[in-house]
Amino acid sequence: MATISGIFVYPIKSLRGIELDSAAVTDRGLQYDRRWMLVDDSGRFLSQREHPRMALLHIRLEGDQLLVFPGNQPDQALPIPLDSEKLGEIAGSGSSSGSGFGSGSGSGSAVKNRTIDVTVWDDTMPAFLMGPQYDQWFSDFLGFSARLVYQQNTTRRVVDSRYTSQEEITSFSDAYPVLLIGQASLDDLNSRLEQPVPMNRFRPNIVIKGWAPYQEDEIRYFQAGPIRFEAVKPCARCVLTTVDQDSAIRGKEPLKTLASYRTKNNKVLFGQNLIYSGKGRIEKGMEVRII
């Protein structure tokens, strides 16, 4: 029997992930997954591809906030409100009391002033600026200018219509709302490496145990609890997989070995991008049924 053996979310794109026992499936991916993002001064997303130091920032869910901190300094945590929609309400209320957002006047003018266009690859979409206190914290840690933004519920970033037909949406993910990897696929890859790598190199949302290596390449539909998933496109891998998530040191593996046997049309493939239908939660240990 195949089961879900891992559930992960990455609240701030390209920072460390969080492993969960269960997760709500929302209209744009797992709850909290990639709803925040760091961008440069032009609004382009920042990632470990160019800035591996981002791997050193850990995230923890605690109460009604995210805590972001360098791995060796949890006492230096930056709190970020989970319900960041309320930041827009504060900005638009005209009240500057304790918010740090300055004063707005009527009709949400301050909200508009705190919205910028951001880009993830070829997609451009609006995002809410979290505020200068957040920007300063991340800029100080990274050593260059970075701004923290949030994707509001009103934003609809539609996935590539060449692979889907229902105008599914996603957050600040690279392209699709959910990424799946089979545990046996990683086990097979590690059997080919001198030094095995952990699953966090590949940043999946769902890990499935009980399938054969790379069986996810052949499965189109499967059911987990109330959610019906559809695999729509293999995931092309990049240099981010070569960044050690504990040290932020970049090497050649596992991309070099993957390229030797998992290349198609000049792309190195590992894992499957998913869309889905249904509402509810997924949990570790939940049975996965191929349709």
Tab-separated table of C-alpha atoms in Angstrom, residues 44-222:
chain	number	residue	atom	x	y	z
A	44	ARG	CA	12.180	39.973	-9.407
A	45	PHE	CA	12.132	36.945	-7.122
A	46	LEU	CA	15.253	35.938	-5.219
A	47	SER	CA	16.267	32.312	-4.836
A	48	GLN	CA	19.040	29.987	-3.734
A	49	ARG	CA	20.026	29.591	-7.378
A	50	GLU	CA	21.899	32.885	-7.168
A	51	HIS	CA	21.938	33.337	-3.392
A	52	PRO	CA	22.613	30.016	-1.598
A	53	ARG	CA	22.879	31.863	1.739
A	54	MET	CA	19.068	31.905	1.761
A	55	ALA	CA	19.236	28.223	2.774
A	56	LEU	CA	20.526	29.249	6.191
A	57	LEU	CA	17.257	30.939	7.152
A	58	HIS	CA	14.993	28.563	9.057
A	59	ILE	CA	11.231	28.946	9.490
A	60	ARG	CA	8.962	27.752	12.274
A	61	LEU	CA	5.188	27.945	12.617
A	62	GLU	CA	4.302	29.201	16.071
A	63	GLY	CA	0.789	30.280	17.014
A	64	ASP	CA	-0.434	32.929	14.615
A	65	GLN	CA	2.953	33.772	13.171
A	66	LEU	CA	5.963	32.559	11.252
A	67	LEU	CA	9.314	32.808	12.970
A	68	VAL	CA	12.308	33.274	10.653
A	69	PHE	CA	15.794	32.918	12.082
A	70	PRO	CA	19.367	31.972	11.164
A	71	GLY	CA	19.837	28.301	11.934
A	72	ASN	CA	22.251	28.941	14.795
A	73	GLN	CA	20.408	31.950	16.252
A	74	PRO	CA	16.780	31.132	17.100
A	75	ASP	CA	16.855	33.982	19.622
A	76	GLN	CA	17.153	36.404	16.668
A	77	ALA	CA	13.829	35.334	15.142
A	78	LEU	CA	11.778	37.723	13.039
A	79	PRO	CA	8.015	37.248	13.608
A	80	ILE	CA	5.767	37.473	10.539
A	81	PRO	CA	1.967	37.385	10.908
A	82	LEU	CA	0.376	34.365	9.259
A	83	ASP	CA	-2.755	36.368	8.510
A	84	SER	CA	-0.916	38.921	6.421
A	85	GLU	CA	-4.209	39.924	4.790
A	86	LYS	CA	-4.748	41.989	7.931
A	87	LEU	CA	-1.698	44.072	7.091
A	88	GLY	CA	-3.612	45.404	4.113
A	89	GLU	CA	-6.579	46.215	6.324
A	90	ILE	CA	-4.317	48.119	8.710
A	91	ALA	CA	-2.645	49.991	5.866
A	92	GLY	CA	-5.991	50.955	4.375
A	93	SER	CA	-7.617	51.990	7.630
A	94	GLY	CA	-5.740	55.245	7.965
A	95	SER	CA	-4.385	54.145	11.306
A	96	SER	CA	-0.655	54.189	11.830
A	97	SER	CA	-0.817	53.213	15.476
A	98	GLY	CA	1.809	50.538	16.042
A	99	SER	CA	1.681	49.376	12.441
A	100	GLY	CA	4.721	51.115	11.016
A	101	PHE	CA	2.838	51.565	7.771
A	102	GLY	CA	2.191	55.291	7.924
A	103	SER	CA	-1.215	56.845	7.500
A	104	GLY	CA	-3.608	56.203	4.667
A	105	SER	CA	-6.756	58.088	3.868
A	106	GLY	CA	-9.955	56.374	2.846
A	107	SER	CA	-10.679	53.861	0.065
A	108	GLY	CA	-7.600	51.723	0.662
A	109	SER	CA	-5.134	54.200	-0.841
A	110	ALA	CA	-2.412	52.968	1.496
A	111	VAL	CA	-3.039	49.390	0.388
A	112	LYS	CA	-2.560	50.440	-3.229
A	113	ASN	CA	0.622	52.273	-2.303
A	114	ARG	CA	1.941	49.104	-0.707
A	115	THR	CA	1.239	46.912	-3.748
A	116	ILE	CA	3.923	46.337	-6.367
A	117	ASP	CA	4.286	44.118	-9.417
A	118	VAL	CA	6.610	41.159	-8.868
A	119	THR	CA	7.927	38.544	-11.279
A	120	VAL	CA	8.438	34.800	-10.969
A	121	TRP	CA	10.058	33.632	-14.191
A	122	ASP	CA	7.696	34.823	-16.959
A	123	ASP	CA	4.766	35.639	-14.676
A	124	THR	CA	4.050	39.110	-13.346
A	125	MET	CA	1.527	39.634	-10.556
A	126	PRO	CA	0.696	42.096	-7.767
A	127	ALA	CA	2.070	41.541	-4.279
A	128	PHE	CA	1.747	43.324	-0.954
A	129	LEU	CA	4.878	44.890	0.551
A	130	MET	CA	5.181	43.655	4.110
A	131	GLY	CA	7.050	46.727	5.301
A	132	PRO	CA	10.497	48.296	5.757
A	133	GLN	CA	11.185	46.568	9.079
A	134	TYR	CA	11.011	43.186	7.316
A	135	ASP	CA	13.036	44.382	4.336
A	136	GLN	CA	15.796	45.669	6.615
A	137	TRP	CA	16.031	42.391	8.537
A	138	PHE	CA	16.424	40.274	5.412
A	139	SER	CA	18.750	42.781	3.725
A	140	ASP	CA	21.024	42.819	6.770
A	141	PHE	CA	21.243	39.029	6.839
A	142	LEU	CA	21.734	38.520	3.097
A	143	GLY	CA	24.070	41.470	2.552
A	144	PHE	CA	22.091	43.047	-0.274
A	145	SER	CA	18.742	44.750	-0.773
A	146	ALA	CA	15.759	42.406	-0.385
A	147	ARG	CA	12.067	43.161	0.072
A	148	LEU	CA	9.494	40.808	1.597
A	149	VAL	CA	6.155	40.543	-0.212
A	150	TYR	CA	2.964	38.584	0.354
A	151	GLN	CA	0.517	37.146	-2.180
A	152	GLN	CA	-2.965	38.270	-1.190
A	153	ASN	CA	-6.062	36.123	-1.646
A	154	THR	CA	-7.299	38.392	-4.435
A	155	THR	CA	-4.301	37.533	-6.623
A	156	ARG	CA	-4.950	34.838	-9.209
A	157	ARG	CA	-1.795	33.522	-10.826
A	158	VAL	CA	-2.989	30.958	-13.363
A	159	VAL	CA	-0.738	27.987	-14.161
A	160	ASP	CA	0.476	27.243	-17.680
A	161	SER	CA	-2.576	26.536	-19.850
A	162	ARG	CA	-0.550	24.161	-22.049
A	163	TYR	CA	-0.684	21.586	-19.275
A	164	THR	CA	-3.989	22.328	-17.547
A	165	SER	CA	-7.469	23.304	-18.636
A	166	GLN	CA	-9.327	24.547	-15.563
A	167	GLU	CA	-7.376	27.751	-14.873
A	168	GLU	CA	-5.895	26.375	-11.661
A	169	ILE	CA	-3.926	28.930	-9.688
A	170	THR	CA	-0.712	28.814	-7.702
A	171	SER	CA	1.174	30.914	-5.177
A	172	PHE	CA	4.771	32.099	-5.653
A	173	SER	CA	5.861	28.554	-6.591
A	174	ASP	CA	7.987	28.193	-9.695
A	175	ALA	CA	5.005	27.073	-11.769
A	176	TYR	CA	2.529	24.646	-10.147
A	177	PRO	CA	0.742	24.392	-6.802
A	178	VAL	CA	2.124	21.021	-5.600
A	179	LEU	CA	5.322	19.045	-6.211
A	180	LEU	CA	5.470	15.287	-5.622
A	181	ILE	CA	8.461	12.964	-5.243
A	182	GLY	CA	8.430	9.232	-4.562
A	183	GLN	CA	10.687	8.122	-1.702
A	184	ALA	CA	11.904	5.169	-3.787
A	185	SER	CA	13.075	7.577	-6.489
A	186	LEU	CA	15.337	9.374	-4.024
A	187	ASP	CA	16.531	6.017	-2.681
A	188	ASP	CA	17.473	4.963	-6.202
A	189	LEU	CA	19.318	8.225	-6.819
A	190	ASN	CA	21.200	7.883	-3.541
A	191	SER	CA	22.301	4.375	-4.488
A	192	ARG	CA	24.189	6.005	-7.382
A	193	LEU	CA	25.841	8.757	-5.301
A	194	GLU	CA	29.018	8.549	-3.244
A	195	GLN	CA	27.370	10.815	-0.663
A	196	PRO	CA	23.584	10.429	-0.305
A	197	VAL	CA	21.502	13.600	-0.267
A	198	PRO	CA	18.373	14.287	1.796
A	199	MET	CA	14.949	14.982	0.346
A	200	ASN	CA	15.249	18.676	1.186
A	201	ARG	CA	17.492	19.175	-1.852
A	202	PHE	CA	14.375	18.750	-4.035
A	203	ARG	CA	11.823	20.761	-2.025
A	204	PRO	CA	8.747	18.554	-2.526
A	205	ASN	CA	5.350	19.241	-0.987
A	206	ILE	CA	4.345	15.578	-0.880
A	207	VAL	CA	6.508	12.468	-0.556
A	208	ILE	CA	4.954	9.065	-1.240
A	209	LYS	CA	6.239	5.764	0.117
A	210	GLY	CA	5.305	2.447	-1.457
A	211	TRP	CA	5.684	3.201	-5.159
A	212	ALA	CA	8.484	1.799	-7.296
A	213	PRO	CA	11.352	4.138	-8.235
A	214	TYR	CA	10.086	6.807	-10.637
A	215	GLN	CA	6.591	5.318	-10.687
A	216	GLU	CA	5.321	8.894	-10.354
A	217	ASP	CA	6.433	9.366	-13.979
A	218	GLU	CA	3.781	6.883	-15.113
A	219	ILE	CA	0.823	7.785	-12.885
A	220	ARG	CA	-1.653	10.403	-14.094
A	221	TYR	CA	-4.325	10.411	-11.375
A	222	PHE	CA	-4.338	9.385	-7.727
